[in-house]
PDB file of C-alpha atoms and ligand atoms in Angstrom:
ATOM      1  CA  MET G1087      41.351   7.458 -56.096  1.00 67.00           C
ATOM      2  CA  ALA G1088      39.061  10.547 -56.501  1.00 70.00           C
ATOM      3  CA  VAL G1089      38.045  12.265 -60.049  1.00 74.00           C
ATOM      4  CA  ARG G1090      36.474  15.490 -59.923  1.00 75.00           C
ATOM      5  CA  VAL G1091      34.308  16.666 -62.536  1.00 77.00           C
ATOM      6  CA  PRO G1092      31.972  19.638 -63.288  1.00 77.00           C
ATOM      7  CA  ARG G1093      28.271  19.021 -62.396  1.00 77.00           C
ATOM      8  CA  ASP G1094      26.944  19.194 -65.750  1.00 76.00           C
ATOM      9  CA  GLU G1095      29.234  16.778 -67.056  1.00 77.00           C
ATOM     10  CA  ALA G1096      28.233  14.329 -64.483  1.00 76.00           C
ATOM     11  CA  GLU G1097      25.973  11.810 -66.219  1.00 74.00           C
ATOM     12  CA  LEU G1098      28.896  11.289 -68.718  1.00 75.00           C
ATOM     13  CA  ALA G1099      31.623  11.029 -66.171  1.00 77.00           C
ATOM     14  CA  ARG G1100      29.297   8.291 -64.407  1.00 76.00           C
ATOM     15  CA  ALA G1101      28.962   6.112 -67.395  1.00 75.00           C
ATOM     16  CA  ARG G1102      32.578   6.427 -68.291  1.00 74.00           C
ATOM     17  CA  LEU G1103      33.925   5.507 -64.885  1.00 76.00           C
ATOM     18  CA  LEU G1104      31.553   2.680 -64.642  1.00 73.00           C
ATOM     19  CA  GLU G1105      33.555   1.366 -67.491  1.00 70.00           C
ATOM     20  CA  LEU G1106      36.482   1.031 -65.331  1.00 72.00           C
ATOM     21  CA  ALA G1107      35.212   0.772 -62.059  1.00 72.00           C
ATOM     22  CA  PRO G1108      32.113  -1.504 -62.713  1.00 64.00           C
ATOM     23  CA  ALA G1109      32.208  -2.446 -58.914  1.00 60.00           C
ATOM     24  CA  GLY G1110      30.969   1.089 -58.337  1.00 65.00           C
ATOM     25  CA  PHE G1111      31.931   4.352 -57.283  1.00 71.00           C
ATOM     26  CA  GLU G1112      31.014   7.087 -54.483  1.00 72.00           C
ATOM     27  CA  GLU G1113      29.860  10.403 -55.131  1.00 73.00           C
ATOM     28  CA  VAL G1114      30.508  13.347 -52.991  1.00 73.00           C
ATOM     29  CA  GLU G1115      28.970  17.002 -54.025  1.00 72.00           C
ATOM     30  CA  ALA G1116      31.665  19.776 -53.664  1.00 72.00           C
ATOM     31  CA  GLY G1117      30.272  23.088 -54.874  1.00 76.00           C
ATOM     32  CA  ASP G1118      30.095  23.142 -58.584  1.00 79.00           C
ATOM     33  CA  THR G1119      31.780  20.113 -58.785  1.00 80.00           C
ATOM     34  CA  LEU G1120      31.154  16.430 -58.132  1.00 78.00           C
ATOM     35  CA  GLU G1121      33.848  14.203 -56.851  1.00 76.00           C
ATOM     36  CA  LEU G1122      33.699  10.240 -58.079  1.00 77.00           C
ATOM     37  CA  ALA G1123      35.742   8.091 -55.622  1.00 74.00           C
ATOM     38  CA  ALA G1124      36.250   4.592 -57.344  1.00 70.00           C
ATOM     39  CA  TYR G1125      38.570   1.827 -55.779  1.00 65.00           C
ATOM     40  CA  LEU G1126      40.815   0.971 -58.745  1.00 65.00           C
ATOM     41  CA  GLU G1127      43.753  -1.321 -59.161  1.00 60.00           C
ATOM     42  CA  GLU G1128      47.240   0.069 -59.908  1.00 58.00           C
ATOM     43  CA  GLN G1129      46.801   0.445 -63.809  1.00 63.00           C
ATOM     44  CA  GLY G1130      43.362   2.282 -63.040  1.00 67.00           C
ATOM     45  CA  GLU G1131      45.198   5.545 -62.502  1.00 66.00           C
ATOM     46  CA  ASP G1132      46.464   5.610 -66.115  1.00 71.00           C
ATOM     47  CA  LEU G1133      43.186   4.687 -67.611  1.00 73.00           C
ATOM     48  CA  VAL G1134      41.447   7.170 -65.658  1.00 72.00           C
ATOM     49  CA  ARG G1135      43.755  10.017 -66.624  1.00 70.00           C
ATOM     50  CA  ALA G1136      43.646   8.799 -70.154  1.00 74.00           C
ATOM     51  CA  LEU G1137      39.682   8.876 -70.203  1.00 74.00           C
ATOM     52  CA  PHE G1138      39.054  11.807 -68.182  1.00 73.00           C
ATOM     53  CA  GLY G1139      42.221  14.230 -69.387  1.00 66.00           C
ATOM     54  CA  GLN G1140      42.834  17.253 -67.279  1.00 56.00           C
ATOM     55  CA  VAL G1141      40.675  16.531 -64.081  1.00 58.00           C
ATOM     56  CA  SER G1142      42.093  16.013 -60.992  1.00 61.00           C
ATOM     57  CA  VAL G1143      43.332  12.583 -59.499  1.00 63.00           C
ATOM     58  CA  SER G1144      44.286  12.131 -55.831  1.00 62.00           C
ATOM     59  CA  SER G1145      44.399   9.009 -53.667  1.00 62.00           C
ATOM     60  CA  VAL G1146      41.496   8.206 -51.234  1.00 60.00           C
ATOM     61  CA  GLU G1147      42.056   8.174 -47.572  1.00 65.00           C
ATOM     62  CA  PRO G1148      42.895   5.107 -45.410  1.00 67.00           C
ATOM     63  CA  GLY G1149      39.635   2.923 -44.373  1.00 69.00           C
ATOM     64  CA  TRP G1150      38.211   3.062 -47.965  1.00 63.00           C
ATOM     65  CA  GLU G1151      37.661  -0.870 -47.721  1.00 64.00           C
ATOM     66  CA  ASP G1152      35.201  -0.253 -44.752  1.00 69.00           C
ATOM     67  CA  ARG G1153      33.404   2.415 -46.754  1.00 69.00           C
ATOM     68  CA  TRP G1154      33.471   0.081 -49.801  1.00 65.00           C
ATOM     69  CA  ARG G1155      31.693  -2.641 -47.820  1.00 73.00           C
ATOM     70  CA  ALA G1156      29.317  -0.173 -46.572  1.00 71.00           C
ATOM     71  CA  PHE G1157      28.533   1.293 -50.294  1.00 72.00           C
ATOM     72  CA  HIS G1158      27.758  -1.987 -51.723  1.00 81.00           C
ATOM     73  CA  ARG G1159      24.141  -2.472 -50.602  1.00 87.00           C
ATOM     74  CA  PRO G1160      22.038  -5.394 -51.592  1.00 93.00           C
ATOM     75  CA  VAL G1161      18.983  -4.558 -54.030  1.00 94.00           C
ATOM     76  CA  VAL G1162      15.655  -6.213 -55.016  1.00 96.00           C
ATOM     77  CA  ALA G1163      14.735  -6.255 -58.483  1.00 97.00           C
ATOM     78  CA  GLY G1164      12.230  -8.539 -60.523  1.00 97.00           C
ATOM     79  CA  GLY G1165      11.376 -10.455 -56.781  1.00 97.00           C
ATOM     80  CA  LEU G1166      15.080 -11.399 -56.534  1.00 98.00           C
ATOM     81  CA  TRP G1167      17.765 -10.295 -53.610  1.00 97.00           C
ATOM     82  CA  LEU G1168      20.851  -8.877 -55.234  1.00 96.00           C
ATOM     83  CA  GLY G1169      23.453  -8.434 -53.082  1.00 94.00           C
ATOM     84  CA  PRO G1170      27.493  -8.897 -51.661  1.00 92.00           C
ATOM     85  CA  PRO G1171      28.462 -12.218 -50.164  1.00 92.00           C
ATOM     86  CA  TRP G1172      28.734 -10.415 -46.836  1.00 90.00           C
ATOM     87  CA  GLU G1173      25.352  -9.547 -46.548  1.00 91.00           C
ATOM     88  CA  PRO G1174      22.572 -12.210 -45.521  1.00 91.00           C
ATOM     89  CA  PRO G1175      19.662 -12.509 -47.967  1.00 93.00           C
ATOM     90  CA  PRO G1176      16.089 -12.299 -46.430  1.00 94.00           C
ATOM     91  CA  ALA G1177      14.623 -15.644 -45.611  1.00 94.00           C
ATOM     92  CA  GLY G1178      12.449 -17.208 -48.240  1.00 92.00           C
ATOM     93  CA  MET G1179      13.918 -14.793 -50.925  1.00 95.00           C
ATOM     94  CA  SER G1180      15.430 -15.975 -53.937  1.00 97.00           C
ATOM     95  CA  ALA G1181      19.192 -14.272 -53.928  1.00 97.00           C
ATOM     96  CA  VAL G1182      22.050 -13.509 -56.312  1.00 97.00           C
ATOM     97  CA  VAL G1183      25.110 -13.370 -54.603  1.00 96.00           C
ATOM     98  CA  VAL G1184      27.978 -11.161 -56.302  1.00 94.00           C
ATOM     99  CA  ASP G1185      31.311 -10.519 -54.994  1.00 89.00           C
ATOM    100  CA  PRO G1186      31.899  -7.054 -55.805  1.00 82.00           C
ATOM    101  CA  GLY G1187      35.743  -7.423 -55.179  1.00 76.00           C
ATOM    102  CA  ARG G1188      36.224  -8.905 -58.375  1.00 70.00           C
ATOM    103  CA  ALA G1189      32.929  -7.872 -60.020  1.00 70.00           C
ATOM    104  CA  PHE G1190      31.758  -6.459 -63.580  1.00 81.00           C
ATOM    105  CA  GLY G1191      28.500  -5.490 -62.394  1.00 85.00           C
ATOM    106  CA  THR G1192      27.481  -5.963 -58.954  1.00 87.00           C
ATOM    107  CA  GLY G1193      23.674  -5.601 -59.941  1.00 88.00           C
ATOM    108  CA  ALA G1194      23.180  -2.408 -57.852  1.00 90.00           C
ATOM    109  CA  HIS G1195      23.708  -0.895 -61.170  1.00 93.00           C
ATOM    110  CA  PRO G1196      20.054   0.824 -62.368  1.00 94.00           C
ATOM    111  CA  THR G1197      20.580  -0.756 -65.592  1.00 96.00           C
ATOM    112  CA  THR G1198      21.167  -4.189 -64.258  1.00 96.00           C
ATOM    113  CA  ARG G1199      18.187  -3.825 -61.865  1.00 97.00           C
ATOM    114  CA  ALA G1200      16.013  -2.885 -64.881  1.00 97.00           C
ATOM    115  CA  CYS G1201      17.210  -5.747 -66.788  1.00 98.00           C
ATOM    116  CA  VAL G1202      16.248  -7.987 -64.089  1.00 98.00           C
ATOM    117  CA  GLU G1203      12.670  -6.335 -63.562  1.00 98.00           C
ATOM    118  CA  LEU G1204      12.260  -6.719 -67.464  1.00 98.00           C
ATOM    119  CA  LEU G1205      13.253 -10.535 -67.519  1.00 98.00           C
ATOM    120  CA  ALA G1206      11.043 -11.329 -64.724  1.00 98.00           C
ATOM    121  CA  ASP G1207       7.763 -10.343 -66.714  1.00 97.00           C
ATOM    122  CA  LEU G1208       8.847 -12.473 -69.617  1.00 98.00           C
ATOM    123  CA  GLU G1209       7.861 -15.748 -70.814  1.00 97.00           C
ATOM    124  CA  ARG G1210      10.632 -18.455 -69.310  1.00 98.00           C
ATOM    125  CA  GLY G1211      12.930 -20.121 -72.229  1.00 98.00           C
ATOM    126  CA  SER G1212      16.509 -20.137 -73.011  1.00 98.00           C
ATOM    127  CA  CYS G1213      18.348 -17.065 -72.436  1.00 98.00           C
ATOM    128  CA  LEU G1214      21.854 -15.803 -73.357  1.00 98.00           C
ATOM    129  CA  ASP G1215      23.579 -13.094 -71.313  1.00 98.00           C
ATOM    130  CA  ALA G1216      25.215 -11.086 -73.697  1.00 98.00           C
ATOM    131  CA  GLY G1217      28.127  -8.943 -72.251  1.00 97.00           C
ATOM    132  CA  CYS G1218      27.659 -10.780 -69.028  1.00 97.00           C
ATOM    133  CA  GLY G1219      30.552  -9.160 -66.900  1.00 95.00           C
ATOM    134  CA  SER G1220      30.089 -10.587 -63.510  1.00 94.00           C
ATOM    135  CA  GLY G1221      27.466 -13.011 -64.690  1.00 96.00           C
ATOM    136  CA  VAL G1222      24.754 -11.329 -62.410  1.00 97.00           C
ATOM    137  CA  LEU G1223      21.890 -11.521 -65.010  1.00 98.00           C
ATOM    138  CA  ALA G1224      22.635 -14.876 -66.180  1.00 98.00           C
ATOM    139  CA  VAL G1225      22.450 -16.098 -62.564  1.00 98.00           C
ATOM    140  CA  ALA G1226      19.522 -13.867 -61.977  1.00 98.00           C
ATOM    141  CA  ALA G1227      17.883 -15.611 -65.268  1.00 98.00           C
ATOM    142  CA  VAL G1228      18.373 -18.716 -63.777  1.00 98.00           C
ATOM    143  CA  ARG G1229      16.664 -17.680 -60.552  1.00 98.00           C
ATOM    144  CA  LEU G1230      13.612 -16.666 -62.387  1.00 98.00           C
ATOM    145  CA  GLY G1231      13.529 -20.087 -64.377  1.00 98.00           C
ATOM    146  CA  PHE G1232      15.060 -19.443 -67.578  1.00 98.00           C
ATOM    147  CA  GLU G1233      16.823 -22.709 -68.975  1.00 98.00           C
ATOM    148  CA  PRO G1234      19.391 -23.039 -70.415  1.00 98.00           C
ATOM    149  CA  VAL G1235      21.257 -19.941 -69.708  1.00 98.00           C
ATOM    150  CA  VAL G1236      24.619 -19.013 -71.824  1.00 98.00           C
ATOM    151  CA  ALA G1237      26.475 -16.433 -70.776  1.00 98.00           C
ATOM    152  CA  VAL G1238      29.449 -14.443 -73.177  1.00 98.00           C
ATOM    153  CA  ASP G1239      31.686 -11.745 -72.674  1.00 97.00           C
ATOM    154  CA  LEU G1240      34.743 -10.318 -74.347  1.00 96.00           C
ATOM    155  CA  GLU G1241      36.810 -10.083 -71.706  1.00 94.00           C
ATOM    156  CA  PRO G1242      38.533 -12.975 -70.244  1.00 95.00           C
ATOM    157  CA  GLU G1243      38.587 -11.764 -66.907  1.00 93.00           C
ATOM    158  CA  ALA G1244      34.770 -11.465 -67.169  1.00 94.00           C
ATOM    159  CA  VAL G1245      34.230 -14.904 -68.124  1.00 96.00           C
ATOM    160  CA  GLU G1246      36.608 -16.126 -64.959  1.00 95.00           C
ATOM    161  CA  VAL G1247      34.483 -13.947 -62.740  1.00 94.00           C
ATOM    162  CA  ALA G1248      31.021 -15.121 -64.508  1.00 96.00           C
ATOM    163  CA  ARG G1249      31.902 -18.632 -63.697  1.00 97.00           C
ATOM    164  CA  ALA G1250      32.964 -17.727 -60.187  1.00 95.00           C
ATOM    165  CA  THR G1251      29.580 -16.109 -59.628  1.00 96.00           C
ATOM    166  CA  ALA G1252      27.806 -18.944 -61.146  1.00 97.00           C
ATOM    167  CA  ARG G1253      29.488 -21.274 -58.790  1.00 97.00           C
ATOM    168  CA  LEU G1254      29.108 -19.391 -55.624  1.00 95.00           C
ATOM    169  CA  ASN G1255      25.285 -19.337 -56.852  1.00 97.00           C
ATOM    170  CA  ARG G1256      25.381 -23.176 -57.651  1.00 97.00           C
ATOM    171  CA  ALA G1257      23.541 -21.571 -60.649  1.00 98.00           C
ATOM    172  CA  ARG G1258      23.922 -23.899 -64.065  1.00 98.00           C
ATOM    173  CA  VAL G1259      25.199 -21.023 -66.772  1.00 98.00           C
ATOM    174  CA  GLU G1260      27.780 -21.971 -69.516  1.00 98.00           C
ATOM    175  CA  VAL G1261      30.059 -19.276 -69.826  1.00 98.00           C
ATOM    176  CA  ARG G1262      32.000 -18.696 -72.931  1.00 97.00           C
ATOM    177  CA  ARG G1263      34.405 -15.881 -74.101  1.00 98.00           C
ATOM    178  CA  ALA G1264      33.046 -14.252 -77.250  1.00 98.00           C
ATOM    179  CA  ASP G1265      32.751 -11.023 -79.034  1.00 98.00           C
ATOM    180  CA  VAL G1266      28.994 -10.551 -79.576  1.00 97.00           C
ATOM    181  CA  LEU G1267      29.611  -8.491 -82.751  1.00 97.00           C
ATOM    182  CA  ARG G1268      31.726 -11.011 -84.490  1.00 97.00           C
ATOM    183  CA  ASP G1269      31.406 -14.432 -82.903  1.00 97.00           C
ATOM    184  CA  GLU G1270      28.666 -17.385 -83.250  1.00 95.00           C
ATOM    185  CA  LEU G1271      26.259 -16.815 -80.611  1.00 96.00           C
ATOM    186  CA  PRO G1272      24.126 -19.629 -79.367  1.00 95.00           C
ATOM    187  CA  PRO G1273      20.472 -19.640 -80.325  1.00 95.00           C
ATOM    188  CA  ALA G1274      17.991 -18.308 -77.355  1.00 97.00           C
ATOM    189  CA  ASP G1275      14.695 -17.655 -76.675  1.00 97.00           C
ATOM    190  CA  VAL G1276      15.312 -14.518 -75.036  1.00 98.00           C
ATOM    191  CA  VAL G1277      18.834 -12.320 -75.179  1.00 98.00           C
ATOM    192  CA  VAL G1278      19.922  -9.954 -72.365  1.00 98.00           C
ATOM    193  CA  ALA G1279      22.563  -7.148 -73.028  1.00 98.00           C
ATOM    194  CA  ASN G1280      23.476  -4.452 -70.852  1.00 97.00           C
ATOM    195  CA  ILE G1281      26.058  -2.926 -72.657  1.00 96.00           C
ATOM    196  CA  GLU G1282      26.793   0.224 -74.673  1.00 94.00           C
ATOM    197  CA  LEU G1283      24.201   1.490 -77.184  1.00 96.00           C
ATOM    198  CA  ALA G1284      26.729   0.819 -80.344  1.00 96.00           C
ATOM    199  CA  VAL G1285      27.165  -2.912 -79.037  1.00 97.00           C
ATOM    200  CA  VAL G1286      23.496  -3.324 -78.170  1.00 97.00           C
ATOM    201  CA  GLU G1287      22.583  -2.130 -81.625  1.00 96.00           C
ATOM    202  CA  GLY G1288      25.554  -4.223 -83.110  1.00 96.00           C
ATOM    203  CA  LEU G1289      24.056  -7.156 -81.691  1.00 97.00           C
ATOM    204  CA  LEU G1290      20.353  -6.698 -82.334  1.00 96.00           C
ATOM    205  CA  ALA G1291      21.412  -6.791 -86.129  1.00 95.00           C
ATOM    206  CA  ARG G1292      22.698 -10.560 -85.793  1.00 93.00           C
ATOM    207  CA  SER G1293      20.636 -11.344 -82.655  1.00 86.00           C
ATOM    208  CA  PRO G1294      20.275 -15.107 -82.390  1.00 84.00           C
ATOM    209  CA  ALA G1295      16.848 -14.467 -80.130  1.00 95.00           C
ATOM    210  CA  ARG G1296      13.464 -12.678 -81.183  1.00 95.00           C
ATOM    211  CA  VAL G1297      13.130 -11.292 -78.092  1.00 97.00           C
ATOM    212  CA  ALA G1298      15.733  -9.020 -76.552  1.00 98.00           C
ATOM    213  CA  VAL G1299      16.439  -6.985 -73.190  1.00 98.00           C
ATOM    214  CA  THR G1300      18.594  -4.150 -73.460  1.00 98.00           C
ATOM    215  CA  SER G1301      20.081  -1.652 -71.522  1.00 97.00           C
ATOM    216  CA  GLY G1302      23.343   0.269 -70.715  1.00 96.00           C
ATOM    217  CA  TYR G1303      22.175   3.838 -72.118  1.00 96.00           C
ATOM    218  CA  LEU G1304      20.384   6.748 -70.778  1.00 96.00           C
ATOM    219  CA  SER G1305      16.584   7.501 -70.795  1.00 96.00           C
ATOM    220  CA  ASP G1306      16.512   9.869 -73.804  1.00 96.00           C
ATOM    221  CA  GLU G1307      18.465   7.068 -75.879  1.00 95.00           C
ATOM    222  CA  GLY G1308      17.753   3.824 -77.149  1.00 96.00           C
ATOM    223  CA  PRO G1309      18.287   0.924 -80.117  1.00 96.00           C
ATOM    224  CA  ARG G1310      16.805   1.932 -83.308  1.00 91.00           C
ATOM    225  CA  MET G1311      17.293  -1.020 -85.129  1.00 89.00           C
ATOM    226  CA  PRO G1312      15.039  -1.920 -88.253  1.00 91.00           C
ATOM    227  CA  GLY G1313      12.962  -5.340 -87.727  1.00 93.00           C
ATOM    228  CA  TRP G1314      12.519  -4.641 -83.747  1.00 95.00           C
ATOM    229  CA  GLU G1315       9.874  -3.028 -81.870  1.00 95.00           C
ATOM    230  CA  ARG G1316       9.715  -2.155 -78.235  1.00 96.00           C
ATOM    231  CA  ALA G1317       7.083  -3.869 -76.242  1.00 96.00           C
ATOM    232  CA  ALA G1318       8.349  -2.452 -72.740  1.00 97.00           C
ATOM    233  CA  ARG G1319      10.499   0.210 -71.026  1.00 97.00           C
ATOM    234  CA  VAL G1320      11.621   0.509 -67.673  1.00 96.00           C
ATOM    235  CA  GLU G1321      13.489   3.815 -66.439  1.00 97.00           C
ATOM    236  CA  LEU G1322      15.627   4.326 -63.261  1.00 95.00           C
ATOM    237  CA  GLU G1323      17.910   7.024 -62.223  1.00 93.00           C
ATOM    238  CA  GLY G1324      18.167   8.580 -65.539  1.00 95.00           C
ATOM    239  CA  TRP G1325      18.770   4.911 -67.164  1.00 96.00           C
ATOM    240  CA  ALA G1326      16.933   2.729 -69.338  1.00 97.00           C
ATOM    241  CA  ALA G1327      16.240  -0.983 -70.166  1.00 98.00           C
ATOM    242  CA  ASP G1328      14.037  -2.022 -72.983  1.00 98.00           C
ATOM    243  CA  VAL G1329      12.081  -5.238 -74.070  1.00 98.00           C
ATOM    244  CA  LEU G1330      12.301  -5.422 -77.944  1.00 97.00           C
ATOM    245  CA  LEU G1331      10.618  -8.064 -80.030  1.00 96.00           C
ATOM    246  CA  ALA G1332      11.759  -9.106 -83.443  1.00 95.00           C
ATOM    247  CA  ASP G1333       8.902  -8.146 -86.106  1.00 84.00           C
ATOM    248  CA  ARG G1334      10.537  -9.712 -88.717  1.00 59.00           C
ATOM    249  CA  ALA G1335       8.798 -12.114 -91.030  1.00 47.00           C
ATOM    250  CA  GLY G1336       8.269 -15.564 -89.427  1.00 41.00           C
ATOM    251  CA  SER G1337       9.278 -14.381 -85.916  1.00 42.00           C
ATOM    252  CA  THR G1338       8.083 -16.140 -83.044  1.00 39.00           C
ATOM    253  CA  ALA G1339       8.582 -13.467 -80.883  1.00 39.00           C
ATOM    254  CA  GLY G1340       4.821 -12.892 -80.561  1.00 36.00           C
ATOM    255  CA  GLY G1341       4.519 -15.794 -78.422  1.00 37.00           C
ATOM    256  CA  ASN G1342       6.463 -14.239 -75.673  1.00 41.00           C
ATOM    257  CA  ARG G1343       4.151 -11.011 -75.011  1.00 37.00           C
ATOM    258  CA  ARG G1344       4.010 -11.316 -71.384  1.00 43.00           C
ATOM    259  CA  ALA G1345       5.912  -8.118 -71.234  1.00 40.00           C
ATOM    260  CA  ARG G1346       4.105  -5.695 -69.430  1.00 38.00           C
ATOM    261  CA  SER G1347       4.131  -1.962 -70.480  1.00 35.00           C
ATOM    262  CA  PHE G1348       5.952   0.470 -68.127  1.00 33.00           C
ATOM    263  CA  PRO G1349       4.999   4.235 -68.333  1.00 31.00           C
TER     264      PRO G1349
HETATM  265  C1  LIG Z 994      28.363  -2.779 -68.538  1.00 93.86           C
HETATM  266  S1  LIG Z 994      29.109  -4.409 -68.179  1.00 93.86           S
HETATM  267  C2  LIG Z 994      27.532  -5.213 -67.865  1.00 93.86           C
HETATM  268  C3  LIG Z 994      27.456  -6.154 -67.007  1.00 93.86           C
HETATM  269  C4  LIG Z 994      26.329  -7.229 -66.500  1.00 93.86           C
HETATM  270  N1  LIG Z 994      25.997  -7.754 -67.616  1.00 93.86           N
HETATM  271  C5  LIG Z 994      25.647  -6.297 -65.692  1.00 93.86           C
HETATM  272  O1  LIG Z 994      24.435  -5.744 -65.949  1.00 93.86           O
HETATM  273  O2  LIG Z 994      26.052  -5.588 -64.621  1.00 93.86           O
HETATM  274  C6  LIG Z 994      29.187  -4.741 -70.228  1.00 93.86           C
HETATM  275  C7  LIG Z 994      30.030  -5.956 -70.274  1.00 93.86           C
HETATM  276  O3  LIG Z 994      29.779  -6.360 -71.883  1.00 93.86           O
HETATM  277  C8  LIG Z 994      31.098  -6.451 -72.073  1.00 93.86           C
HETATM  278  N2  LIG Z 994      31.190  -6.506 -73.801  1.00 93.86           N
HETATM  279  C9  LIG Z 994      31.388  -4.948 -74.271  1.00 93.86           C
HETATM  280  N3  LIG Z 994      31.479  -5.224 -75.466  1.00 93.86           N
HETATM  281  C10 LIG Z 994      31.363  -6.389 -75.935  1.00 93.86           C
HETATM  282  C11 LIG Z 994      31.473  -7.392 -77.132  1.00 93.86           C
HETATM  283  N4  LIG Z 994      31.452  -7.034 -78.294  1.00 93.86           N
HETATM  284  N5  LIG Z 994      30.990  -8.647 -76.870  1.00 93.86           N
HETATM  285  C12 LIG Z 994      31.165  -9.316 -75.818  1.00 93.86           C
HETATM  286  N6  LIG Z 994      30.942  -8.895 -74.471  1.00 93.86           N
HETATM  287  C13 LIG Z 994      31.303  -7.347 -74.483  1.00 93.86           C
HETATM  288  C14 LIG Z 994      31.880  -5.683 -71.220  1.00 93.86           C
HETATM  289  O4  LIG Z 994      33.172  -6.600 -71.282  1.00 93.86           O
HETATM  290  C15 LIG Z 994      31.333  -5.782 -70.159  1.00 93.86           C
HETATM  291  O5  LIG Z 994      31.811  -7.108 -68.981  1.00 93.86           O
END
């Protein structure tokens, strides 16, 4: 199905559609409007209507499966190759394979890539992937040398998919269902959270880690939380990701300052 939105609403529409079609969508420019074509299961149409209101919704043409495959291209971030199962990773490169058929985050989104870039520069230790979706960041953390790695998500389906991603990659990740705003979270040296800004801020307020890699918001946004200071930022295609260090008394965050600064 395709959603047509005015160009000046494109950024917001992308962010909203990403929630419903985290495996990705195509964009086609059409005059003053932008068409966002997403491949959704049946109930997706109702959700898109509920979210976008008066926008036009139409079925996409046959043959979308091939276009969808062509759309899912591998990316490189933090020295890791992230790609779909049908693409062979380059020899000698550490790979994170994500099946976009059921994925909640394939790795290609700028926020995910930016998180991997920032994780790659941190001192290794234990890691909590908060809002793991497909588990792409948890597996990337394992590949980068973090250990142990725990991944949590609110959605039972995401928990199932993240477990499948860990199995597919033979990566040791413990995946649990948890609401990062309410449930008890395991202590970790680093928490990575690519979620919407309000949830990121709620998580920081109770973070089990003193170093946080956060994303899920645009370049002109960012978490504003007392007790945390920004140590680094990556901006990619209008999205941002940050390394935040807890500056609370007794913080051990100062020990983890390999984070490089970005312009
Ligand atoms: C944008 S996806 C990110 C997925 C993946 N980490 C990535 O980078 O591609 C955000 C995920 O956070 C989860 N989420 C949102 N609010 C949450 C909460 N309060 N507790 C746990 N997970 C949450 C969603 O279910 C979704 O899977």
